[in-house]
Short mmCIF file of C-alpha atoms and ligand atoms in Angstrom, two decimals:
data_model
loop_
_atom_site.label_atom_id
_atom_site.label_comp_id
_atom_site.label_asym_id
_atom_site.label_seq_id
_atom_site.Cartn_x
_atom_site.Cartn_y
_atom_site.Cartn_z
CA MET A 1 123.91 100.92 -8.25
CA PRO A 2 127.14 102.76 -8.87
CA VAL A 3 128.44 104.87 -11.70
CA ILE A 4 130.47 102.38 -13.75
CA LYS A 5 133.30 102.56 -16.29
CA PRO A 6 132.53 101.69 -19.94
CA THR A 7 134.68 98.55 -20.02
CA THR A 8 133.64 95.72 -22.35
CA GLY A 9 132.77 93.59 -19.31
CA ASN A 10 130.53 96.29 -17.85
CA LEU A 11 128.84 96.95 -21.22
CA LYS A 12 128.10 93.22 -21.52
CA ARG A 13 126.62 93.23 -18.01
CA CYS A 14 124.50 96.27 -18.89
CA ALA A 15 123.26 94.62 -22.09
CA GLU A 16 122.20 91.63 -19.93
CA ILE A 17 120.34 93.94 -17.53
CA LEU A 18 118.51 95.52 -20.49
CA LYS A 19 117.68 92.08 -21.93
CA LYS A 20 116.08 91.12 -18.63
CA GLY A 21 113.91 94.26 -18.60
CA GLY A 22 116.13 96.48 -16.45
CA ILE A 23 117.03 100.15 -16.98
CA VAL A 24 120.53 101.46 -17.71
CA ALA A 25 121.69 105.05 -18.16
CA PHE A 26 124.30 105.52 -20.89
CA PRO A 27 126.15 108.37 -22.61
CA THR A 28 125.41 109.54 -26.14
CA GLU A 29 127.11 112.37 -28.05
CA THR A 30 124.20 114.68 -27.07
CA VAL A 31 123.04 113.99 -23.50
CA TYR A 32 122.81 110.87 -21.31
CA GLY A 33 119.90 108.54 -22.04
CA LEU A 34 117.78 106.34 -19.82
CA GLY A 35 117.64 103.08 -21.77
CA ALA A 36 115.18 100.20 -21.93
CA CYS A 37 114.63 97.29 -24.33
CA LEU A 38 112.20 98.55 -26.98
CA PHE A 39 110.30 95.25 -27.00
CA ASN A 40 109.82 94.94 -23.23
CA ILE A 41 106.68 96.83 -22.20
CA LYS A 42 107.39 96.51 -18.48
CA ALA A 43 110.77 98.14 -19.00
CA ILE A 44 109.24 100.91 -21.13
CA LYS A 45 106.71 101.61 -18.39
CA LYS A 46 109.54 101.75 -15.82
CA ILE A 47 111.10 104.60 -17.79
CA PHE A 48 107.92 106.69 -17.67
CA ALA A 49 107.53 105.97 -13.96
CA LEU A 50 111.18 106.80 -13.12
CA LYS A 51 111.11 110.06 -15.07
CA LYS A 52 107.57 110.94 -13.95
CA ARG A 53 106.97 111.48 -17.66
CA PRO A 54 103.44 111.54 -19.08
CA TYR A 55 102.61 108.86 -21.66
CA SER A 56 101.68 111.64 -24.07
CA ASP A 57 105.40 112.32 -24.62
CA PRO A 58 106.87 109.55 -26.82
CA LEU A 59 110.39 108.10 -26.68
CA ILE A 60 113.27 108.09 -29.16
CA VAL A 61 114.43 104.65 -30.28
CA HIS A 62 118.21 104.19 -30.57
CA ILE A 63 119.73 101.82 -33.13
CA SER A 64 123.30 100.79 -33.97
CA SER A 65 123.18 100.67 -37.78
CA ILE A 66 121.10 102.24 -40.56
CA ASP A 67 119.74 98.83 -41.56
CA GLN A 68 118.31 98.28 -38.09
CA ILE A 69 115.57 100.78 -39.06
CA ASN A 70 113.90 97.95 -40.97
CA GLN A 71 113.30 96.13 -37.70
CA ILE A 72 110.92 98.84 -36.47
CA ALA A 73 109.92 101.37 -39.16
CA TRP A 74 109.29 102.09 -42.84
CA CYS A 75 111.90 104.29 -44.44
CA ASP A 76 111.51 105.83 -47.91
CA LYS A 77 114.35 106.55 -50.35
CA ILE A 78 114.46 110.31 -49.69
CA THR A 79 114.89 109.76 -45.96
CA LYS A 80 117.52 107.05 -46.49
CA LYS A 81 119.52 109.36 -48.71
CA LEU A 82 119.59 112.13 -46.12
CA ILE A 83 120.34 109.96 -43.10
CA SER A 84 123.13 108.18 -44.94
CA LYS A 85 124.90 111.58 -44.89
CA LEU A 86 124.11 112.55 -41.31
CA TRP A 87 124.14 109.24 -39.41
CA PRO A 88 125.54 108.17 -37.11
CA GLY A 89 124.96 111.47 -35.36
CA PRO A 90 122.65 113.70 -33.37
CA LEU A 91 119.69 113.65 -35.78
CA THR A 92 116.35 111.99 -34.99
CA VAL A 93 113.89 111.20 -37.78
CA ILE A 94 110.17 110.57 -37.42
CA LEU A 95 109.16 107.48 -39.43
CA LYS A 96 106.05 105.36 -39.96
CA LYS A 97 106.27 102.66 -37.30
CA LYS A 98 105.90 98.92 -37.73
CA ASP A 99 103.42 96.96 -35.59
CA ASN A 100 106.09 95.64 -33.20
CA VAL A 101 106.60 99.12 -31.73
CA ALA A 102 104.18 99.49 -28.82
CA ASP A 103 101.76 102.40 -28.39
CA GLU A 104 103.38 103.23 -25.03
CA VAL A 105 106.63 104.08 -26.85
CA THR A 106 105.00 106.37 -29.43
CA ALA A 107 102.19 107.94 -27.38
CA GLY A 108 99.73 106.10 -29.61
CA LEU A 109 101.06 107.81 -32.75
CA LYS A 110 101.58 105.83 -35.94
CA THR A 111 105.09 107.22 -36.14
CA VAL A 112 108.27 106.44 -34.22
CA ALA A 113 111.31 108.66 -33.56
CA VAL A 114 114.57 106.91 -34.52
CA ARG A 115 118.20 107.84 -34.04
CA PHE A 116 121.60 106.20 -34.65
CA PRO A 117 123.97 107.77 -32.12
CA SER A 118 127.65 108.23 -32.94
CA ASN A 119 128.93 107.86 -29.37
CA PRO A 120 131.03 104.64 -29.42
CA ILE A 121 129.86 103.55 -25.94
CA ALA A 122 126.20 103.89 -26.93
CA ASN A 123 126.91 102.10 -30.20
CA LYS A 124 128.68 99.18 -28.52
CA LEU A 125 125.95 98.81 -25.90
CA ILE A 126 123.13 98.74 -28.50
CA LYS A 127 125.11 96.26 -30.63
CA LEU A 128 125.60 93.97 -27.62
CA CYS A 129 121.86 94.13 -26.92
CA GLY A 130 120.89 93.14 -30.46
CA PHE A 131 117.59 95.02 -30.08
CA PRO A 132 116.79 98.75 -30.37
CA VAL A 133 117.03 100.70 -27.13
CA ALA A 134 114.29 103.22 -26.27
CA ALA A 135 115.81 106.11 -24.37
CA PRO A 136 114.66 109.56 -23.33
CA SER A 137 117.15 111.98 -21.82
CA ALA A 138 118.12 110.74 -18.34
CA ASN A 139 116.53 113.52 -16.30
CA ARG A 140 113.28 113.88 -14.39
CA PHE A 141 110.50 115.18 -16.64
CA SER A 142 110.88 118.92 -17.45
CA ARG A 143 114.22 119.22 -15.61
CA LEU A 144 117.75 119.96 -16.87
CA SER A 145 119.20 117.39 -19.27
CA PRO A 146 122.27 115.47 -18.05
CA THR A 147 125.63 115.90 -19.78
CA ARG A 148 127.62 113.94 -17.17
CA ALA A 149 127.10 110.69 -15.24
CA GLU A 150 126.99 112.78 -12.02
CA HIS A 151 123.99 114.72 -13.35
CA VAL A 152 122.12 111.46 -13.97
CA ARG A 153 122.93 110.39 -10.42
CA LYS A 154 121.24 113.54 -9.06
CA TYR A 155 117.95 112.23 -10.47
CA PHE A 156 118.28 108.44 -10.28
CA LYS A 157 120.11 106.75 -7.42
CA ASN A 158 119.25 103.10 -8.07
CA ILE A 159 120.17 102.40 -11.67
CA PRO A 160 123.54 101.60 -13.26
CA ILE A 161 125.01 104.63 -15.01
CA ILE A 162 127.74 104.10 -17.59
CA ASP A 163 130.24 106.94 -17.26
CA GLY A 164 131.36 108.36 -20.60
CA GLY A 165 132.52 111.71 -19.22
CA LYS A 166 131.10 115.02 -20.42
CA THR A 167 129.06 114.61 -23.61
CA VAL A 168 130.55 116.23 -26.72
CA GLU A 169 127.50 118.04 -28.10
CA GLY A 170 125.83 118.96 -24.82
CA ILE A 171 122.33 119.46 -26.24
CA GLU A 172 119.80 116.96 -27.59
CA SER A 173 119.44 115.69 -31.13
CA THR A 174 117.54 117.64 -33.78
CA VAL A 175 114.13 116.04 -34.41
CA ILE A 176 112.86 116.21 -38.00
CA LYS A 177 110.11 114.86 -40.19
CA ILE A 178 110.99 114.47 -43.86
CA THR A 179 108.36 114.80 -46.60
CA LYS A 180 108.88 114.82 -50.38
CA LYS A 181 109.57 118.55 -50.62
CA THR A 182 109.97 119.77 -47.08
CA ILE A 183 111.82 118.93 -43.89
CA TYR A 184 109.94 119.96 -40.77
CA ILE A 185 111.98 120.71 -37.66
CA LEU A 186 110.13 119.51 -34.56
CA ARG A 187 112.99 120.25 -32.19
CA HIS A 188 116.12 122.28 -32.89
CA GLY A 189 119.21 120.47 -31.69
CA SER A 190 122.79 119.45 -32.33
CA VAL A 191 122.48 119.27 -36.12
CA CYS A 192 121.71 122.81 -37.24
CA GLU A 193 119.61 123.85 -40.24
CA GLU A 194 122.73 125.02 -42.07
CA THR A 195 124.16 121.48 -41.89
CA ILE A 196 120.95 119.86 -43.13
CA LYS A 197 120.89 122.35 -46.03
CA LYS A 198 124.19 120.95 -47.32
CA TYR A 199 122.40 117.69 -48.14
CA TRP A 200 118.84 118.88 -48.82
CA LYS A 201 117.63 120.90 -51.81
CA GLY A 202 114.01 121.23 -50.64
CA LYS A 203 112.46 123.52 -48.07
CA ILE A 204 113.20 123.44 -44.34
CA LYS A 205 110.43 124.69 -42.07
CA GLN A 206 109.75 124.95 -38.39
CA TYR A 207 106.87 122.62 -37.46
CA TYR A 208 103.90 124.62 -36.18
CA GLY A 209 101.23 121.99 -36.76
CA LYS A 210 99.13 119.99 -34.36
CA LYS A 211 100.68 119.50 -30.93
CA LYS A 212 99.55 115.90 -31.05
CA PHE A 213 102.15 115.19 -33.75
CA SER A 214 104.91 116.95 -31.90
CA PRO A 215 104.39 116.28 -28.23
CA GLY A 216 107.84 117.65 -27.46
CA LEU A 217 106.57 121.17 -28.13
CA ILE A 218 105.29 121.58 -24.56
CA LYS A 219 106.22 124.93 -23.11
CA LYS A 220 108.10 124.14 -19.91
CA HIS A 221 111.15 121.94 -20.33
CA TYR A 222 114.88 121.73 -19.61
CA SER A 223 114.32 123.71 -16.39
CA PRO A 224 116.64 124.14 -13.43
CA SER A 225 115.11 123.98 -9.94
CA LYS A 226 115.70 127.74 -9.66
CA LYS A 227 114.06 130.56 -11.60
CA LEU A 228 115.78 131.29 -14.91
CA ILE A 229 115.57 134.64 -16.69
CA ILE A 230 116.92 135.44 -20.15
CA VAL A 231 118.49 138.91 -20.37
CA LYS A 232 119.78 141.08 -23.19
CA SER A 233 122.03 143.10 -20.90
CA GLN A 234 123.71 142.72 -17.49
CA ASN A 235 121.95 145.91 -16.40
CA GLU A 236 118.72 143.91 -16.04
CA ILE A 237 120.19 141.83 -13.19
CA LYS A 238 118.97 142.53 -9.65
CA ASN A 239 120.74 141.41 -6.45
CA PRO A 240 123.96 140.13 -8.05
CA SER A 241 125.25 138.63 -4.78
CA SER A 242 122.53 135.95 -4.96
CA ALA A 243 122.45 135.70 -8.75
CA ALA A 244 124.12 133.45 -11.29
CA PHE A 245 125.03 135.18 -14.53
CA ILE A 246 125.84 133.02 -17.52
CA THR A 247 127.01 135.09 -20.46
CA PHE A 248 128.44 134.59 -23.94
CA GLY A 249 131.20 136.03 -26.10
CA GLY A 250 133.81 137.28 -23.65
CA GLU A 251 131.69 139.81 -21.74
CA LYS A 252 133.26 140.83 -18.40
CA PRO A 253 131.15 140.80 -15.20
CA LYS A 254 130.10 144.27 -14.01
CA ASN A 255 129.08 143.00 -10.57
CA ASN A 256 130.19 140.53 -7.96
CA TYR A 257 127.91 137.64 -8.88
CA ALA A 258 127.42 134.54 -6.73
CA PHE A 259 128.22 132.56 -9.87
CA PHE A 260 129.62 133.71 -13.20
CA LYS A 261 130.39 131.73 -16.37
CA ASP A 262 130.88 132.44 -20.06
CA LEU A 263 129.37 129.81 -22.41
CA SER A 264 132.08 130.62 -24.93
CA PRO A 265 134.45 133.59 -24.56
CA SER A 266 135.34 133.22 -28.26
CA SER A 267 131.66 133.37 -29.34
CA ASP A 268 131.71 129.77 -30.59
CA LEU A 269 128.09 128.56 -30.55
CA ASN A 270 129.13 124.87 -30.67
CA LYS A 271 131.15 125.34 -27.48
CA ALA A 272 128.30 127.35 -25.97
CA ALA A 273 125.89 124.46 -26.65
CA SER A 274 128.27 121.96 -25.09
CA ASN A 275 128.56 124.09 -21.92
CA LEU A 276 124.90 125.09 -21.59
CA PHE A 277 123.50 122.31 -19.37
CA GLU A 278 126.89 121.92 -17.66
CA TYR A 279 126.77 125.50 -16.33
CA LEU A 280 123.04 125.38 -15.59
CA HIS A 281 123.62 122.29 -13.42
CA GLU A 282 126.46 124.10 -11.61
CA ALA A 283 124.27 127.17 -11.02
CA GLU A 284 121.42 124.96 -9.82
CA GLU A 285 123.71 123.26 -7.30
CA ASN A 286 125.33 126.48 -6.03
CA LYS A 287 123.76 127.26 -2.65
CA LYS A 288 124.38 131.03 -2.92
CA VAL A 289 122.40 131.26 -6.15
CA LYS A 290 118.70 132.15 -5.96
CA ILE A 291 118.06 133.22 -9.57
CA ILE A 292 119.86 132.28 -12.78
CA TYR A 293 120.27 134.96 -15.47
CA VAL A 294 121.41 133.89 -18.92
CA LYS A 295 122.45 136.26 -21.69
CA SER A 296 120.63 135.55 -24.95
CA VAL A 297 122.84 134.27 -27.78
CA PRO A 298 122.49 134.98 -31.53
CA ALA A 299 119.74 132.73 -32.98
CA VAL A 300 121.88 131.39 -35.82
CA GLY A 301 123.35 127.90 -36.24
CA LYS A 302 123.29 126.12 -32.90
CA GLY A 303 122.18 129.39 -31.31
CA LYS A 304 118.61 128.50 -32.36
CA ALA A 305 118.73 125.27 -30.36
CA ILE A 306 120.27 127.08 -27.38
CA MET A 307 117.57 129.78 -27.41
CA GLU A 308 114.80 127.17 -27.80
CA ARG A 309 116.05 125.48 -24.63
CA LEU A 310 116.50 128.73 -22.68
CA LYS A 311 112.95 129.86 -23.56
CA LYS A 312 111.51 126.57 -22.32
CA ALA A 313 113.72 126.62 -19.23
CA SER A 314 112.38 130.09 -18.37
CA ALA A 315 108.72 129.26 -19.07
O1 TXA B 1 119.68 113.58 -28.07
C1 TXA B 1 118.64 113.01 -27.81
O2 TXA B 1 117.70 112.94 -28.62
C2 TXA B 1 118.50 112.33 -26.44
C3 TXA B 1 119.50 111.19 -26.35
C4 TXA B 1 119.35 110.37 -25.11
O3 TXA B 1 119.39 110.39 -27.49
N1 TXA B 1 117.17 111.89 -26.22
C5 TXA B 1 116.14 112.74 -25.99
O4 TXA B 1 114.93 112.12 -25.72
O5 TXA B 1 116.26 113.94 -26.01
P1 TXA B 1 113.70 112.89 -25.08
O6 TXA B 1 112.74 111.82 -24.72
O7 TXA B 1 114.16 113.76 -24.00
O8 TXA B 1 113.10 113.73 -26.26
C6 TXA B 1 112.41 113.08 -27.30
C7 TXA B 1 111.72 114.09 -28.17
C8 TXA B 1 110.52 114.67 -27.48
O9 TXA B 1 110.44 116.04 -27.82
C9 TXA B 1 109.38 113.86 -28.08
O10 TXA B 1 108.16 114.52 -27.99
C10 TXA B 1 109.87 113.69 -29.52
O11 TXA B 1 111.25 113.45 -29.36
N2 TXA B 1 109.23 112.54 -30.19
C11 TXA B 1 109.40 111.23 -29.90
N3 TXA B 1 108.64 110.46 -30.70
C12 TXA B 1 107.97 111.29 -31.52
C13 TXA B 1 107.03 111.11 -32.59
N4 TXA B 1 106.61 109.90 -32.94
N5 TXA B 1 106.55 112.21 -33.22
C14 TXA B 1 106.98 113.44 -32.84
N6 TXA B 1 107.87 113.70 -31.86
C15 TXA B 1 108.35 112.64 -31.20
MG1 MG B 2 114.38 115.23 -22.64
#
């Protein structure tokens, strides 16, 4: 199946494919997703098989309005208040699931991860479906996330891929669990802590609890097919002629690298996030590159999400 344009006709055809239990890759504002009808178990199982993803790692369910939550989960007033400020957008909340959400989707947990993406193509597709769409990132398990239709095509040759160009955010949604007094961050992502703080008076904490309740905390993730090493300085790089060096903040190359990119010459962490997987894919594809070195970025704002990904990519 080809990469297709997001015309209304094509989106209608894709909604039909999803209705019949097929799989469709589509763009969101974060990364591309591999979508299936939430209520079709065969389709859900196809996603795990395609990605080679273990059933212990649950899926995010995508909806096209806040009210659609009621179809699948219980949502308290505190949560509603917060998401009404930050949705649609790259924030995923963990909610108590209703019985119609299958165990395969949630890894047997009593909770379900829900998100209302702001990307208009994703929104239109989910609306045309009329049901929530379960979608993990459209990459093979533990590999680099896709920020372009071409990246999805590297992993999956036989599914329709809706081309929405390069994704705006470039990294996945932030995953949180909201309790009365505290928000727990299960995965740093496109909505940074500082943004959540604008709408939340309580505490915000990193989740360090049981792995079972945050399956996404596995060590190796987001990895290129080549070795990745995080460096503090260019001086740590060996054999530059076969190395990729991805830096940040306008640093000039001291060597003749096989591949050189700057995530953001102006030290803009939002831009750096949006270029992160883009450049890692390019370095992965570059035949001269044997090892990828990435300069660590300041762990503030979106820098936290970038560093979380780099650490897992280098694990
Ligand atoms: O930006 C995104 O979130 C993208 C786009 C496609 O929406 N999706 C995405 O899905 O990143 P995926 O499957 O790659 O990551 C889902 C994360 C995993 O870390 C998973 O463990 C966590 O969400 N998760 C899902 N359900 C959960 C639950 N019930 N409790 C805790 N964590 C959960
Ligand atoms: Mg993923």
